Tab-separated table of C-alpha atoms in Angstrom:
chain	number	residue	atom	x	y	z
D	1	MET	CA	95.491	83.929	137.737
D	2	PRO	CA	91.913	83.319	138.077
D	3	ALA	CA	90.678	79.696	137.380
D	4	GLY	CA	89.477	79.040	133.829
D	5	THR	CA	90.895	82.268	132.325
D	6	LEU	CA	93.773	82.103	129.628
D	7	TYR	CA	94.967	85.667	129.991
D	8	ARG	CA	94.164	88.425	132.710
D	9	GLY	CA	94.005	91.140	130.351
D	10	ARG	CA	91.597	93.937	130.296
D	11	GLU	CA	90.132	96.434	127.636
D	12	GLY	CA	93.263	96.209	125.535
D	13	MET	CA	93.162	92.602	125.098
D	14	TRP	CA	89.496	92.416	124.336
D	15	SER	CA	89.893	95.153	121.816
D	16	TRP	CA	92.877	93.121	120.362
D	17	VAL	CA	90.922	90.079	119.989
D	18	ALA	CA	87.767	92.023	118.340
D	19	HIS	CA	89.834	93.651	116.020
D	20	ARG	CA	91.437	90.390	114.706
D	21	VAL	CA	88.087	88.671	114.718
D	22	THR	CA	86.265	91.517	112.705
D	23	GLY	CA	89.347	91.527	110.321
D	24	VAL	CA	88.848	87.821	109.442
D	25	LEU	CA	84.877	88.077	109.363
D	26	ILE	CA	85.469	90.868	106.780
D	27	PHE	CA	88.238	88.911	104.893
D	28	PHE	CA	85.833	86.012	104.474
D	29	PHE	CA	82.997	88.340	103.319
D	30	LEU	CA	85.131	89.679	100.523
D	31	PHE	CA	86.273	86.122	99.703
D	32	VAL	CA	82.457	85.206	99.271
D	33	HIS	CA	81.762	88.394	97.542
D	34	VAL	CA	84.443	87.769	95.022
D	35	LEU	CA	83.415	83.983	94.237
D	36	ASP	CA	79.456	85.204	93.846
D	37	THR	CA	80.503	87.918	91.755
D	38	ALA	CA	82.487	85.692	89.472
D	39	LEU	CA	79.470	83.329	89.337
D	40	VAL	CA	77.855	85.626	86.761
D	41	ARG	CA	80.397	84.758	84.205
D	42	VAL	CA	79.796	80.880	84.538
D	43	SER	CA	76.124	80.969	84.954
D	44	PRO	CA	74.203	83.961	85.014
D	45	GLU	CA	70.894	82.040	86.332
D	46	ALA	CA	73.005	80.462	89.249
D	47	TYR	CA	74.362	84.146	89.944
D	48	ASP	CA	70.452	85.212	90.036
D	49	GLU	CA	69.427	82.364	92.599
D	50	VAL	CA	72.444	83.625	94.833
D	51	VAL	CA	71.439	86.957	94.758
D	52	ALA	CA	68.082	86.015	95.452
D	53	THR	CA	68.979	84.396	98.817
D	54	TYR	CA	70.748	87.464	99.369
D	55	LYS	CA	67.274	89.192	99.706
D	56	THR	CA	65.836	86.957	102.251
D	57	TRP	CA	65.432	88.122	106.137
D	58	PRO	CA	68.084	85.828	107.732
D	59	VAL	CA	70.692	87.092	105.365
D	60	ALA	CA	69.499	90.854	106.231
D	61	PHE	CA	70.543	89.790	109.899
D	62	LEU	CA	73.974	88.595	108.470
D	63	GLU	CA	74.483	91.730	106.445
D	64	TYR	CA	73.694	93.382	110.056
D	65	GLY	CA	76.370	91.668	111.429
D	66	LEU	CA	78.704	92.550	108.660
D	67	VAL	CA	77.834	96.311	109.170
D	68	ALA	CA	78.899	95.811	113.055
D	69	ALA	CA	82.226	94.108	111.902
D	70	ILE	CA	82.902	96.448	109.263
D	71	LEU	CA	82.106	99.816	111.658
D	72	PHE	CA	83.998	98.109	114.642
D	73	HIS	CA	87.054	97.425	112.792
D	74	ALA	CA	87.336	100.816	111.298
D	75	LEU	CA	86.754	102.712	114.538
D	76	ASN	CA	89.095	100.574	116.111
D	77	GLY	CA	91.535	101.291	113.536
D	78	LEU	CA	91.287	104.780	114.084
D	79	ARG	CA	91.946	103.982	117.542
D	80	ILE	CA	95.063	102.211	117.322
D	81	ILE	CA	96.437	104.711	114.533
D	82	ALA	CA	95.671	107.467	117.588
D	83	VAL	CA	97.672	105.150	119.903
D	84	ASP	CA	100.358	104.740	117.740
D	85	PHE	CA	101.136	108.271	116.286
D	86	TRP	CA	99.621	110.452	119.165
D	87	ALA	CA	102.074	111.556	122.207
D	88	LYS	CA	98.977	110.854	124.401
D	89	GLY	CA	97.735	108.010	122.871
D	90	PRO	CA	98.988	105.313	125.094
D	91	ARG	CA	97.927	106.787	128.052
D	92	LEU	CA	94.262	107.464	126.759
D	93	GLN	CA	93.787	104.267	124.916
D	94	LYS	CA	91.034	102.964	127.612
D	95	GLN	CA	88.958	106.140	127.263
D	96	MET	CA	89.422	106.276	123.527
D	97	LEU	CA	88.334	102.523	123.333
D	98	TRP	CA	85.075	103.130	125.550
D	99	THR	CA	84.362	106.306	123.255
D	100	VAL	CA	84.686	103.935	120.166
D	101	VAL	CA	82.420	101.494	121.709
D	102	GLY	CA	80.026	104.278	122.587
D	103	ILE	CA	80.147	105.676	118.936
D	104	TRP	CA	79.863	102.176	117.490
D	105	ILE	CA	76.625	101.630	119.409
D	106	VAL	CA	75.124	104.938	118.313
D	107	LEU	CA	75.709	103.842	114.470
D	108	MET	CA	74.763	100.404	115.041
D	109	VAL	CA	71.265	101.742	116.416
D	110	GLY	CA	71.106	104.127	113.346
D	111	ALA	CA	71.783	101.301	110.933
D	112	LEU	CA	69.044	99.319	112.480
D	113	TYR	CA	66.137	100.391	110.389
D	114	PRO	CA	68.180	100.849	106.808
D	115	VAL	CA	69.801	97.282	107.240
D	116	LEU	CA	66.921	95.381	108.663
D	117	GLY	CA	63.935	97.218	107.861
D	118	HIS	CA	63.014	94.956	104.896
D	119	ALA	CA	63.724	92.048	106.916
D	120	VAL	CA	60.816	92.665	109.475
D	121	ARG	CA	58.695	93.579	106.726
D	122	ASP	CA	59.250	90.232	104.860
D	123	MET	CA	58.966	88.429	108.407
D	124	PHE	CA	55.875	90.606	109.633
D	125	GLY	CA	54.147	91.845	106.609
D	126	SER	CA	54.104	95.552	105.379
């Protein structure tokens, strides 16, 4: 085992780690989303302040990260289903992972303007 590494896994290990990390990030987003939505019943003014902070450019970059996490988690989940239920899945899992990464990159490039367009306009003016 090379020095400084915990595990010598390859694509399968990193896919496993990324799937868990994105799942946890999505869970925490949903937790915060439920809390801030519940805030409207406690104090509509506080809710309006929270929603106003969501419209700032730093939060737009966090939204882009959320889109990245959701897309990777969903695509990798479909790959995991294929590995589990398709007879050729285990043999082709490495190729399917790189296909997932390629599709994810294309979708993330496509999400740049819709998600970050207003942030760029806020930062640099219209």
